[in-house]
């Protein structure tokens, strides 16, 4: 991209110098005056200040450059009307990026030069018309070429930006996959080492307690071992939801609603709609955790009689919503709650959204949605 931009700038400089020399050499040599030489040199220096000696401005040509170049050109035109077509050189930076402006400038300068010849001599020869047309065609061809180079450069920049975005998305996906793999590894290591170790300690202490039932220190050690065993299992579940390992997200949601009904008597059921599609393990895990948190909130706080978990596979979305008919709450007042914040963070990390719809006495609905772009980015 940078090489194309440098090439474009070199052609722009060559266009400026060639046109300035072509249009000013004749009047300067014929007149033999000092002021036109100074003004032409000043115009060249003014262009060099803006486009050679400093970083070329991006976007539109700066107004100070156009004003300064225009004043120098007007000075030349006041000295000798033969310098009329020199004005095109001032517009060279415009000609590079705006082909319409360049063509208008070329045609205007060619027409202005013919007008000048007619005003000076009272007539125009076919030779002068041919020369004027030839110069105009050459300048228009140069403008078109430079504009095509600029368009190619812009297209290459767009493709490079897309490539960089794709590479960044791939790198993010690889990082997420690495995080998921590391979580799985940690879960296995904790399960195979600490959890199994605590389980063995509990069994040994229980066996010892059977022979020494009144030993206070033994009872305290057994209680500590059981607590740490439960904590290690909780950590393993947090790192790797066991239901997903066995059955996938739809069945895990059915089991979640089934346990809620069995343990509390709440009428809970799951609904799966749309065409099932494979989801990345991390996506399934985060959606299941959102469902678990929403069900836990309904279980603890809502006094609900019915809870519905709906997983919808749409063309460009995967949506999970958990609805309960409990007492509801004010979402704005509960927005800073720990549970809702965690659920929202889970979805935002995957590029999705979490919405909470509720009102006091009107139940609550938690809606977690992931667009197709986020799903593909998570892979």
PDB file of C-alpha atoms in Angstrom, residues 17-323:
ATOM      1  CA  UNK A  17       6.609  19.913 -12.930  1.00  0.00           C
ATOM      2  CA  UNK A  18       5.934  18.984 -16.571  1.00  0.00           C
ATOM      3  CA  UNK A  19       2.789  21.081 -16.792  1.00  0.00           C
ATOM      4  CA  UNK A  20       4.389  24.059 -15.053  1.00  0.00           C
ATOM      5  CA  UNK A  21       7.397  23.961 -17.375  1.00  0.00           C
ATOM      6  CA  UNK A  22       5.257  23.379 -20.473  1.00  0.00           C
ATOM      7  CA  UNK A  23       2.889  26.265 -19.795  1.00  0.00           C
ATOM      8  CA  UNK A  24       5.341  28.840 -18.438  1.00  0.00           C
ATOM      9  CA  UNK A  25       8.506  28.279 -20.454  1.00  0.00           C
ATOM     10  CA  UNK A  26       7.233  30.113 -23.567  1.00  0.00           C
ATOM     11  CA  UNK A  27       5.919  33.282 -21.874  1.00  0.00           C
ATOM     12  CA  UNK A  28       8.984  33.492 -19.599  1.00  0.00           C
ATOM     13  CA  UNK A  29      11.465  33.163 -22.466  1.00  0.00           C
ATOM     14  CA  UNK A  30       9.530  35.513 -24.718  1.00  0.00           C
ATOM     15  CA  UNK A  31       9.075  38.199 -22.140  1.00  0.00           C
ATOM     16  CA  UNK A  32      12.570  38.142 -20.678  1.00  0.00           C
ATOM     17  CA  UNK A  33      11.263  39.631 -17.429  1.00  0.00           C
ATOM     18  CA  UNK A  34      12.387  38.892 -13.913  1.00  0.00           C
ATOM     19  CA  UNK A  35       9.011  38.962 -12.107  1.00  0.00           C
ATOM     20  CA  UNK A  36       7.425  36.010 -13.984  1.00  0.00           C
ATOM     21  CA  UNK A  37      10.488  33.886 -13.213  1.00  0.00           C
ATOM     22  CA  UNK A  38      10.168  34.737  -9.507  1.00  0.00           C
ATOM     23  CA  UNK A  39       6.446  33.958  -9.486  1.00  0.00           C
ATOM     24  CA  UNK A  40       6.909  30.631 -11.323  1.00  0.00           C
ATOM     25  CA  UNK A  41       9.710  29.676  -8.919  1.00  0.00           C
ATOM     26  CA  UNK A  42       7.498  30.721  -6.020  1.00  0.00           C
ATOM     27  CA  UNK A  43       4.660  28.524  -7.286  1.00  0.00           C
ATOM     28  CA  UNK A  44       7.045  25.544  -7.548  1.00  0.00           C
ATOM     29  CA  UNK A  45       8.399  26.213  -4.052  1.00  0.00           C
ATOM     30  CA  UNK A  46       4.877  26.566  -2.621  1.00  0.00           C
ATOM     31  CA  UNK A  47       3.943  23.180  -4.060  1.00  0.00           C
ATOM     32  CA  UNK A  48       7.166  21.631  -2.701  1.00  0.00           C
ATOM     33  CA  UNK A  49       6.455  22.973   0.790  1.00  0.00           C
ATOM     34  CA  UNK A  50       3.046  21.288   0.907  1.00  0.00           C
ATOM     35  CA  UNK A  51       3.632  18.060  -0.994  1.00  0.00           C
ATOM     36  CA  UNK A  52       7.376  17.289  -1.052  1.00  0.00           C
ATOM     37  CA  UNK A  53       9.093  18.620   2.066  1.00  0.00           C
ATOM     38  CA  UNK A  54       6.321  17.608   4.456  1.00  0.00           C
ATOM     39  CA  UNK A  55       4.025  14.644   4.864  1.00  0.00           C
ATOM     40  CA  UNK A  56       1.375  14.939   2.139  1.00  0.00           C
ATOM     41  CA  UNK A  57      -1.973  15.863   3.670  1.00  0.00           C
ATOM     42  CA  UNK A  58      -4.626  13.185   3.581  1.00  0.00           C
ATOM     43  CA  UNK A  59      -8.124  13.788   2.274  1.00  0.00           C
ATOM     44  CA  UNK A  60      -8.947  17.139   0.694  1.00  0.00           C
ATOM     45  CA  UNK A  61      -6.231  19.468  -0.535  1.00  0.00           C
ATOM     46  CA  UNK A  62      -5.640  22.095   2.186  1.00  0.00           C
ATOM     47  CA  UNK A  63      -7.256  25.470   1.617  1.00  0.00           C
ATOM     48  CA  UNK A  64      -4.067  27.463   2.466  1.00  0.00           C
ATOM     49  CA  UNK A  65      -2.250  25.718  -0.367  1.00  0.00           C
ATOM     50  CA  UNK A  66      -4.983  26.534  -2.880  1.00  0.00           C
ATOM     51  CA  UNK A  67      -5.189  30.160  -1.729  1.00  0.00           C
ATOM     52  CA  UNK A  68      -1.407  30.672  -1.870  1.00  0.00           C
ATOM     53  CA  UNK A  69      -1.080  28.955  -5.245  1.00  0.00           C
ATOM     54  CA  UNK A  70      -4.064  30.853  -6.578  1.00  0.00           C
ATOM     55  CA  UNK A  71      -2.537  34.213  -5.581  1.00  0.00           C
ATOM     56  CA  UNK A  72       0.756  33.351  -7.275  1.00  0.00           C
ATOM     57  CA  UNK A  73      -1.117  32.269 -10.409  1.00  0.00           C
ATOM     58  CA  UNK A  74      -3.165  35.482 -10.399  1.00  0.00           C
ATOM     59  CA  UNK A  75       0.089  37.419 -10.158  1.00  0.00           C
ATOM     60  CA  UNK A  76       1.398  35.616 -13.233  1.00  0.00           C
ATOM     61  CA  UNK A  77      -1.846  36.200 -15.091  1.00  0.00           C
ATOM     62  CA  UNK A  78      -1.727  39.913 -14.221  1.00  0.00           C
ATOM     63  CA  UNK A  79       1.796  40.157 -15.620  1.00  0.00           C
ATOM     64  CA  UNK A  80       0.978  38.253 -18.801  1.00  0.00           C
ATOM     65  CA  UNK A  81      -2.315  36.631 -19.772  1.00  0.00           C
ATOM     66  CA  UNK A  82      -0.273  33.879 -21.449  1.00  0.00           C
ATOM     67  CA  UNK A  83       0.119  32.364 -17.982  1.00  0.00           C
ATOM     68  CA  UNK A  84      -3.602  31.546 -17.858  1.00  0.00           C
ATOM     69  CA  UNK A  85      -3.116  27.787 -18.304  1.00  0.00           C
ATOM     70  CA  UNK A  86      -0.527  27.689 -15.501  1.00  0.00           C
ATOM     71  CA  UNK A  87      -3.537  27.588 -13.155  1.00  0.00           C
ATOM     72  CA  UNK A  88      -3.961  23.886 -13.927  1.00  0.00           C
ATOM     73  CA  UNK A  89      -0.730  23.121 -12.089  1.00  0.00           C
ATOM     74  CA  UNK A  90      -2.233  24.574  -8.920  1.00  0.00           C
ATOM     75  CA  UNK A  91      -5.055  22.034  -9.191  1.00  0.00           C
ATOM     76  CA  UNK A  92      -2.798  19.037  -9.788  1.00  0.00           C
ATOM     77  CA  UNK A  93      -3.407  17.553  -6.294  1.00  0.00           C
ATOM     78  CA  UNK A  94      -7.144  17.740  -6.974  1.00  0.00           C
ATOM     79  CA  UNK A  95      -6.652  16.099 -10.364  1.00  0.00           C
ATOM     80  CA  UNK A  96      -5.032  13.090  -8.707  1.00  0.00           C
ATOM     81  CA  UNK A  97      -8.052  12.169  -6.606  1.00  0.00           C
ATOM     82  CA  UNK A  98     -11.058  13.719  -8.363  1.00  0.00           C
ATOM     83  CA  UNK A  99     -11.170  12.900 -12.063  1.00  0.00           C
ATOM     84  CA  UNK A 100     -14.132  15.216 -12.717  1.00  0.00           C
ATOM     85  CA  UNK A 101     -12.299  18.178 -11.204  1.00  0.00           C
ATOM     86  CA  UNK A 102      -9.227  17.314 -13.239  1.00  0.00           C
ATOM     87  CA  UNK A 103     -11.129  17.066 -16.528  1.00  0.00           C
ATOM     88  CA  UNK A 104     -12.969  20.322 -15.884  1.00  0.00           C
ATOM     89  CA  UNK A 105      -9.643  22.034 -15.137  1.00  0.00           C
ATOM     90  CA  UNK A 106      -8.055  20.633 -18.301  1.00  0.00           C
ATOM     91  CA  UNK A 107     -10.924  21.702 -20.549  1.00  0.00           C
ATOM     92  CA  UNK A 108     -11.132  25.134 -18.883  1.00  0.00           C
ATOM     93  CA  UNK A 109      -7.423  25.781 -19.292  1.00  0.00           C
ATOM     94  CA  UNK A 110      -7.429  24.638 -22.918  1.00  0.00           C
ATOM     95  CA  UNK A 111     -10.406  26.872 -23.658  1.00  0.00           C
ATOM     96  CA  UNK A 112      -8.819  29.738 -21.738  1.00  0.00           C
ATOM     97  CA  UNK A 113      -5.617  29.418 -23.733  1.00  0.00           C
ATOM     98  CA  UNK A 114      -7.545  29.562 -27.043  1.00  0.00           C
ATOM     99  CA  UNK A 115      -9.450  32.569 -25.755  1.00  0.00           C
ATOM    100  CA  UNK A 116      -6.157  34.230 -24.846  1.00  0.00           C
ATOM    101  CA  UNK A 117      -4.739  33.614 -28.317  1.00  0.00           C
ATOM    102  CA  UNK A 118      -7.874  34.987 -29.923  1.00  0.00           C
ATOM    103  CA  UNK A 119      -7.854  38.028 -27.646  1.00  0.00           C
ATOM    104  CA  UNK A 120      -4.167  38.681 -28.404  1.00  0.00           C
ATOM    105  CA  UNK A 121      -4.024  38.073 -32.158  1.00  0.00           C
ATOM    106  CA  UNK A 122      -7.665  38.459 -33.169  1.00  0.00           C
ATOM    107  CA  UNK A 123      -7.773  34.988 -34.726  1.00  0.00           C
ATOM    108  CA  UNK A 124      -7.061  31.319 -34.007  1.00  0.00           C
ATOM    109  CA  UNK A 125      -5.278  29.041 -36.422  1.00  0.00           C
ATOM    110  CA  UNK A 126      -6.034  25.359 -36.898  1.00  0.00           C
ATOM    111  CA  UNK A 127      -2.519  24.635 -35.722  1.00  0.00           C
ATOM    112  CA  UNK A 128      -3.222  26.351 -32.415  1.00  0.00           C
ATOM    113  CA  UNK A 129      -6.520  24.461 -32.069  1.00  0.00           C
ATOM    114  CA  UNK A 130      -4.724  21.183 -32.769  1.00  0.00           C
ATOM    115  CA  UNK A 131      -1.986  21.994 -30.258  1.00  0.00           C
ATOM    116  CA  UNK A 132      -4.575  22.978 -27.668  1.00  0.00           C
ATOM    117  CA  UNK A 133      -6.577  19.783 -28.269  1.00  0.00           C
ATOM    118  CA  UNK A 134      -3.416  17.667 -28.109  1.00  0.00           C
ATOM    119  CA  UNK A 135      -2.371  19.230 -24.820  1.00  0.00           C
ATOM    120  CA  UNK A 136      -5.888  18.832 -23.418  1.00  0.00           C
ATOM    121  CA  UNK A 137      -6.056  15.166 -24.473  1.00  0.00           C
ATOM    122  CA  UNK A 138      -2.621  14.480 -23.008  1.00  0.00           C
ATOM    123  CA  UNK A 139      -3.515  16.196 -19.743  1.00  0.00           C
ATOM    124  CA  UNK A 140      -6.888  14.432 -19.559  1.00  0.00           C
ATOM    125  CA  UNK A 141      -5.171  11.089 -20.177  1.00  0.00           C
ATOM    126  CA  UNK A 142      -2.703  11.820 -17.401  1.00  0.00           C
ATOM    127  CA  UNK A 143      -5.525  12.818 -15.052  1.00  0.00           C
ATOM    128  CA  UNK A 144      -7.424   9.622 -15.846  1.00  0.00           C
ATOM    129  CA  UNK A 145      -4.327   7.504 -15.331  1.00  0.00           C
ATOM    130  CA  UNK A 146      -3.484   9.121 -12.015  1.00  0.00           C
ATOM    131  CA  UNK A 147      -7.070   8.743 -10.871  1.00  0.00           C
ATOM    132  CA  UNK A 148      -7.062   5.034 -11.783  1.00  0.00           C
ATOM    133  CA  UNK A 149      -3.846   4.607  -9.806  1.00  0.00           C
ATOM    134  CA  UNK A 150      -5.487   6.353  -6.857  1.00  0.00           C
ATOM    135  CA  UNK A 151      -8.522   4.071  -7.105  1.00  0.00           C
ATOM    136  CA  UNK A 152      -6.323   0.989  -7.272  1.00  0.00           C
ATOM    137  CA  UNK A 153      -4.436   2.231  -4.243  1.00  0.00           C
ATOM    138  CA  UNK A 154      -7.674   2.786  -2.327  1.00  0.00           C
ATOM    139  CA  UNK A 155      -8.945  -0.671  -3.328  1.00  0.00           C
ATOM    140  CA  UNK A 156      -5.700  -2.271  -2.216  1.00  0.00           C
ATOM    141  CA  UNK A 157      -5.936  -0.426   1.085  1.00  0.00           C
ATOM    142  CA  UNK A 158      -9.492  -1.690   1.561  1.00  0.00           C
ATOM    143  CA  UNK A 159      -8.420  -5.273   0.824  1.00  0.00           C
ATOM    144  CA  UNK A 160      -5.451  -4.968   3.163  1.00  0.00           C
ATOM    145  CA  UNK A 161      -7.724  -3.618   5.916  1.00  0.00           C
ATOM    146  CA  UNK A 162     -10.101  -6.543   5.376  1.00  0.00           C
ATOM    147  CA  UNK A 163      -7.203  -8.967   5.510  1.00  0.00           C
ATOM    148  CA  UNK A 164      -5.928  -7.411   8.724  1.00  0.00           C
ATOM    149  CA  UNK A 165      -9.423  -7.570  10.230  1.00  0.00           C
ATOM    150  CA  UNK A 166      -9.710 -11.234   9.255  1.00  0.00           C
ATOM    151  CA  UNK A 167      -6.299 -11.950  10.741  1.00  0.00           C
ATOM    152  CA  UNK A 168      -7.255 -10.181  13.956  1.00  0.00           C
ATOM    153  CA  UNK A 169     -10.528 -12.123  14.111  1.00  0.00           C
ATOM    154  CA  UNK A 170      -8.641 -15.364  13.577  1.00  0.00           C
ATOM    155  CA  UNK A 171      -6.135 -14.438  16.271  1.00  0.00           C
ATOM    156  CA  UNK A 172      -8.989 -13.639  18.660  1.00  0.00           C
ATOM    157  CA  UNK A 173     -10.653 -16.959  17.839  1.00  0.00           C
ATOM    158  CA  UNK A 174      -7.384 -18.781  18.453  1.00  0.00           C
ATOM    159  CA  UNK A 175      -6.971 -16.974  21.773  1.00  0.00           C
ATOM    160  CA  UNK A 176     -10.502 -17.926  22.788  1.00  0.00           C
ATOM    161  CA  UNK A 177      -9.910 -21.512  21.733  1.00  0.00           C
ATOM    162  CA  UNK A 178      -6.691 -21.509  23.741  1.00  0.00           C
ATOM    163  CA  UNK A 179      -8.510 -20.150  26.780  1.00  0.00           C
ATOM    164  CA  UNK A 180     -11.214 -22.824  26.441  1.00  0.00           C
ATOM    165  CA  UNK A 181      -8.588 -25.555  26.046  1.00  0.00           C
ATOM    166  CA  UNK A 182      -6.698 -24.274  29.085  1.00  0.00           C
ATOM    167  CA  UNK A 183      -9.894 -24.243  31.130  1.00  0.00           C
ATOM    168  CA  UNK A 184     -10.540 -27.837  30.107  1.00  0.00           C
ATOM    169  CA  UNK A 185      -6.992 -28.810  31.030  1.00  0.00           C
ATOM    170  CA  UNK A 186      -7.248 -27.131  34.429  1.00  0.00           C
ATOM    171  CA  UNK A 187     -10.568 -28.856  35.077  1.00  0.00           C
ATOM    172  CA  UNK A 188      -9.046 -32.240  34.258  1.00  0.00           C
ATOM    173  CA  UNK A 189      -5.942 -31.573  36.349  1.00  0.00           C
ATOM    174  CA  UNK A 190      -7.941 -30.412  39.359  1.00  0.00           C
ATOM    175  CA  UNK A 191     -10.293 -33.366  39.050  1.00  0.00           C
ATOM    176  CA  UNK A 192      -7.500 -35.901  38.654  1.00  0.00           C
ATOM    177  CA  UNK A 193      -5.346 -34.482  41.450  1.00  0.00           C
ATOM    178  CA  UNK A 194      -7.028 -32.349  44.116  1.00  0.00           C
ATOM    179  CA  UNK A 195     -10.569 -33.714  43.824  1.00  0.00           C
ATOM    180  CA  UNK A 196      -9.454 -37.315  43.800  1.00  0.00           C
ATOM    181  CA  UNK A 197      -7.019 -36.606  46.622  1.00  0.00           C
ATOM    182  CA  UNK A 198      -9.672 -34.979  48.807  1.00  0.00           C
ATOM    183  CA  UNK A 199     -12.029 -37.868  48.077  1.00  0.00           C
ATOM    184  CA  UNK A 200      -9.383 -40.323  49.263  1.00  0.00           C
ATOM    185  CA  UNK A 201      -8.710 -38.270  52.388  1.00  0.00           C
ATOM    186  CA  UNK A 202     -12.445 -38.208  53.182  1.00  0.00           C
ATOM    187  CA  UNK A 203     -12.680 -41.988  52.800  1.00  0.00           C
ATOM    188  CA  UNK A 204      -9.667 -42.545  55.053  1.00  0.00           C
ATOM    189  CA  UNK A 205     -10.960 -40.149  57.701  1.00  0.00           C
ATOM    190  CA  UNK A 206     -14.410 -41.748  57.612  1.00  0.00           C
ATOM    191  CA  UNK A 207     -12.779 -45.138  58.132  1.00  0.00           C
ATOM    192  CA  UNK A 208     -10.723 -43.728  61.001  1.00  0.00           C
ATOM    193  CA  UNK A 209     -13.787 -42.110  62.564  1.00  0.00           C
ATOM    194  CA  UNK A 210     -15.555 -45.477  62.603  1.00  0.00           C
ATOM    195  CA  UNK A 211     -12.899 -46.739  65.006  1.00  0.00           C
ATOM    196  CA  UNK A 212     -12.459 -43.463  66.925  1.00  0.00           C
ATOM    197  CA  UNK A 213     -15.953 -41.904  66.928  1.00  0.00           C
ATOM    198  CA  UNK A 214     -15.337 -39.343  69.711  1.00  0.00           C
ATOM    199  CA  UNK A 215     -12.095 -37.829  68.438  1.00  0.00           C
ATOM    200  CA  UNK A 216     -12.646 -34.055  68.115  1.00  0.00           C
ATOM    201  CA  UNK A 217      -9.653 -33.341  65.876  1.00  0.00           C
ATOM    202  CA  UNK A 218     -10.575 -36.202  63.587  1.00  0.00           C
ATOM    203  CA  UNK A 219     -14.087 -34.798  63.146  1.00  0.00           C
ATOM    204  CA  UNK A 220     -12.681 -31.342  62.335  1.00  0.00           C
ATOM    205  CA  UNK A 221     -10.280 -32.830  59.781  1.00  0.00           C
ATOM    206  CA  UNK A 222     -13.118 -34.798  58.161  1.00  0.00           C
ATOM    207  CA  UNK A 223     -15.282 -31.685  57.937  1.00  0.00           C
ATOM    208  CA  UNK A 224     -12.437 -29.655  56.387  1.00  0.00           C
ATOM    209  CA  UNK A 225     -11.721 -32.422  53.886  1.00  0.00           C
ATOM    210  CA  UNK A 226     -15.371 -32.638  52.856  1.00  0.00           C
ATOM    211  CA  UNK A 227     -15.576 -28.837  52.433  1.00  0.00           C
ATOM    212  CA  UNK A 228     -12.474 -28.768  50.278  1.00  0.00           C
ATOM    213  CA  UNK A 229     -13.738 -31.712  48.241  1.00  0.00           C
ATOM    214  CA  UNK A 230     -16.988 -29.844  47.578  1.00  0.00           C
ATOM    215  CA  UNK A 231     -15.050 -26.676  46.684  1.00  0.00           C
ATOM    216  CA  UNK A 232     -12.774 -28.497  44.252  1.00  0.00           C
ATOM    217  CA  UNK A 233     -15.808 -30.049  42.566  1.00  0.00           C
ATOM    218  CA  UNK A 234     -17.415 -26.622  42.324  1.00  0.00           C
ATOM    219  CA  UNK A 235     -14.276 -25.263  40.641  1.00  0.00           C
ATOM    220  CA  UNK A 236     -14.286 -28.157  38.180  1.00  0.00           C
ATOM    221  CA  UNK A 237     -17.951 -27.542  37.358  1.00  0.00           C
ATOM    222  CA  UNK A 238     -17.249 -23.837  36.851  1.00  0.00           C
ATOM    223  CA  UNK A 239     -14.388 -24.589  34.477  1.00  0.00           C
ATOM    224  CA  UNK A 240     -16.195 -27.302  32.536  1.00  0.00           C
ATOM    225  CA  UNK A 241     -19.952 -27.791  32.812  1.00  0.00           C
ATOM    226  CA  UNK A 242     -20.380 -31.546  33.091  1.00  0.00           C
ATOM    227  CA  UNK A 243     -23.754 -31.657  31.323  1.00  0.00           C
ATOM    228  CA  UNK A 244     -22.226 -30.270  28.154  1.00  0.00           C
ATOM    229  CA  UNK A 245     -19.536 -32.938  28.074  1.00  0.00           C
ATOM    230  CA  UNK A 246     -22.244 -35.592  28.083  1.00  0.00           C
ATOM    231  CA  UNK A 247     -25.124 -34.305  25.993  1.00  0.00           C
ATOM    232  CA  UNK A 248     -24.693 -30.824  24.479  1.00  0.00           C
ATOM    233  CA  UNK A 249     -26.536 -27.580  25.152  1.00  0.00           C
ATOM    234  CA  UNK A 250     -30.173 -28.504  24.257  1.00  0.00           C
ATOM    235  CA  UNK A 251     -30.179 -31.587  26.481  1.00  0.00           C
ATOM    236  CA  UNK A 252     -28.296 -29.718  29.215  1.00  0.00           C
ATOM    237  CA  UNK A 253     -31.113 -27.133  29.283  1.00  0.00           C
ATOM    238  CA  UNK A 254     -33.711 -29.927  29.490  1.00  0.00           C
ATOM    239  CA  UNK A 255     -31.846 -31.449  32.427  1.00  0.00           C
ATOM    240  CA  UNK A 256     -31.609 -28.040  34.091  1.00  0.00           C
ATOM    241  CA  UNK A 257     -35.366 -27.488  33.853  1.00  0.00           C
ATOM    242  CA  UNK A 258     -35.988 -31.080  34.955  1.00  0.00           C
ATOM    243  CA  UNK A 259     -33.871 -30.665  38.092  1.00  0.00           C
ATOM    244  CA  UNK A 260     -35.652 -27.398  38.874  1.00  0.00           C
ATOM    245  CA  UNK A 261     -39.030 -29.161  38.730  1.00  0.00           C
ATOM    246  CA  UNK A 262     -37.851 -32.154  40.755  1.00  0.00           C
ATOM    247  CA  UNK A 263     -36.195 -30.116  43.496  1.00  0.00           C
ATOM    248  CA  UNK A 264     -38.705 -27.262  43.897  1.00  0.00           C
ATOM    249  CA  UNK A 265     -42.002 -28.345  42.373  1.00  0.00           C
ATOM    250  CA  UNK A 266     -41.890 -25.369  39.967  1.00  0.00           C
ATOM    251  CA  UNK A 267     -43.396 -26.201  36.575  1.00  0.00           C
ATOM    252  CA  UNK A 268     -40.312 -25.860  34.397  1.00  0.00           C
ATOM    253  CA  UNK A 269     -39.714 -26.998  30.852  1.00  0.00           C
ATOM    254  CA  UNK A 270     -37.392 -26.308  27.905  1.00  0.00           C
ATOM    255  CA  UNK A 271     -38.262 -25.455  24.310  1.00  0.00           C
ATOM    256  CA  UNK A 272     -35.840 -25.839  21.391  1.00  0.00           C
ATOM    257  CA  UNK A 273     -36.802 -24.134  18.113  1.00  0.00           C
ATOM    258  CA  UNK A 274     -35.161 -23.864  14.702  1.00  0.00           C
ATOM    259  CA  UNK A 275     -32.581 -26.043  13.016  1.00  0.00           C
ATOM    260  CA  UNK A 276     -29.905 -27.161  15.438  1.00  0.00           C
ATOM    261  CA  UNK A 277     -26.379 -26.123  14.526  1.00  0.00           C
ATOM    262  CA  UNK A 278     -23.031 -27.065  16.083  1.00  0.00           C
ATOM    263  CA  UNK A 279     -21.784 -24.480  18.560  1.00  0.00           C
ATOM    264  CA  UNK A 280     -18.302 -23.963  19.901  1.00  0.00           C
ATOM    265  CA  UNK A 281     -17.803 -25.506  23.342  1.00  0.00           C
ATOM    266  CA  UNK A 282     -17.136 -22.102  24.893  1.00  0.00           C
ATOM    267  CA  UNK A 283     -20.362 -20.682  23.428  1.00  0.00           C
ATOM    268  CA  UNK A 284     -22.379 -23.579  24.802  1.00  0.00           C
ATOM    269  CA  UNK A 285     -20.704 -23.255  28.196  1.00  0.00           C
ATOM    270  CA  UNK A 286     -21.408 -19.516  28.493  1.00  0.00           C
ATOM    271  CA  UNK A 287     -25.057 -19.907  27.398  1.00  0.00           C
ATOM    272  CA  UNK A 288     -25.551 -22.733  29.913  1.00  0.00           C
ATOM    273  CA  UNK A 289     -24.048 -20.626  32.695  1.00  0.00           C
ATOM    274  CA  UNK A 290     -26.381 -17.771  31.820  1.00  0.00           C
ATOM    275  CA  UNK A 291     -29.320 -20.186  31.969  1.00  0.00           C
ATOM    276  CA  UNK A 292     -28.117 -21.587  35.314  1.00  0.00           C
ATOM    277  CA  UNK A 293     -27.774 -18.111  36.803  1.00  0.00           C
ATOM    278  CA  UNK A 294     -31.206 -17.022  35.529  1.00  0.00           C
ATOM    279  CA  UNK A 295     -32.833 -20.213  36.884  1.00  0.00           C
ATOM    280  CA  UNK A 296     -31.064 -19.745  40.206  1.00  0.00           C
ATOM    281  CA  UNK A 297     -32.389 -16.182  40.441  1.00  0.00           C
ATOM    282  CA  UNK A 298     -35.927 -17.368  39.659  1.00  0.00           C
ATOM    283  CA  UNK A 299     -35.569 -20.134  42.227  1.00  0.00           C
ATOM    284  CA  UNK A 300     -34.241 -17.926  45.025  1.00  0.00           C
ATOM    285  CA  UNK A 301     -36.007 -14.620  44.528  1.00  0.00           C
ATOM    286  CA  UNK A 302     -38.956 -14.770  42.158  1.00  0.00           C
ATOM    287  CA  UNK A 303     -41.394 -17.141  43.928  1.00  0.00           C
ATOM    288  CA  UNK A 304     -42.258 -18.369  40.447  1.00  0.00           C
ATOM    289  CA  UNK A 305     -44.704 -21.120  39.591  1.00  0.00           C
ATOM    290  CA  UNK A 306     -43.554 -21.557  35.988  1.00  0.00           C
ATOM    291  CA  UNK A 307     -40.145 -21.241  34.344  1.00  0.00           C
ATOM    292  CA  UNK A 308     -39.563 -21.672  30.600  1.00  0.00           C
ATOM    293  CA  UNK A 309     -36.164 -22.002  28.950  1.00  0.00           C
ATOM    294  CA  UNK A 310     -36.239 -21.398  25.194  1.00  0.00           C
ATOM    295  CA  UNK A 311     -33.268 -21.948  22.895  1.00  0.00           C
ATOM    296  CA  UNK A 312     -33.885 -20.593  19.379  1.00  0.00           C
ATOM    297  CA  UNK A 313     -31.635 -21.321  16.419  1.00  0.00           C
ATOM    298  CA  UNK A 314     -32.298 -18.568  13.867  1.00  0.00           C
ATOM    299  CA  UNK A 315     -30.648 -17.833  10.529  1.00  0.00           C
ATOM    300  CA  UNK A 316     -28.348 -15.150  11.924  1.00  0.00           C
ATOM    301  CA  UNK A 317     -28.810 -15.528  15.683  1.00  0.00           C
ATOM    302  CA  UNK A 318     -28.849 -18.022  18.506  1.00  0.00           C
ATOM    303  CA  UNK A 319     -31.107 -16.769  21.295  1.00  0.00           C
ATOM    304  CA  UNK A 320     -31.617 -18.142  24.793  1.00  0.00           C
ATOM    305  CA  UNK A 321     -34.387 -16.703  26.939  1.00  0.00           C
ATOM    306  CA  UNK A 322     -35.393 -17.718  30.438  1.00  0.00           C
ATOM    307  CA  UNK A 323     -38.872 -16.583  31.506  1.00  0.00           C
TER     308      UNK A 323
END
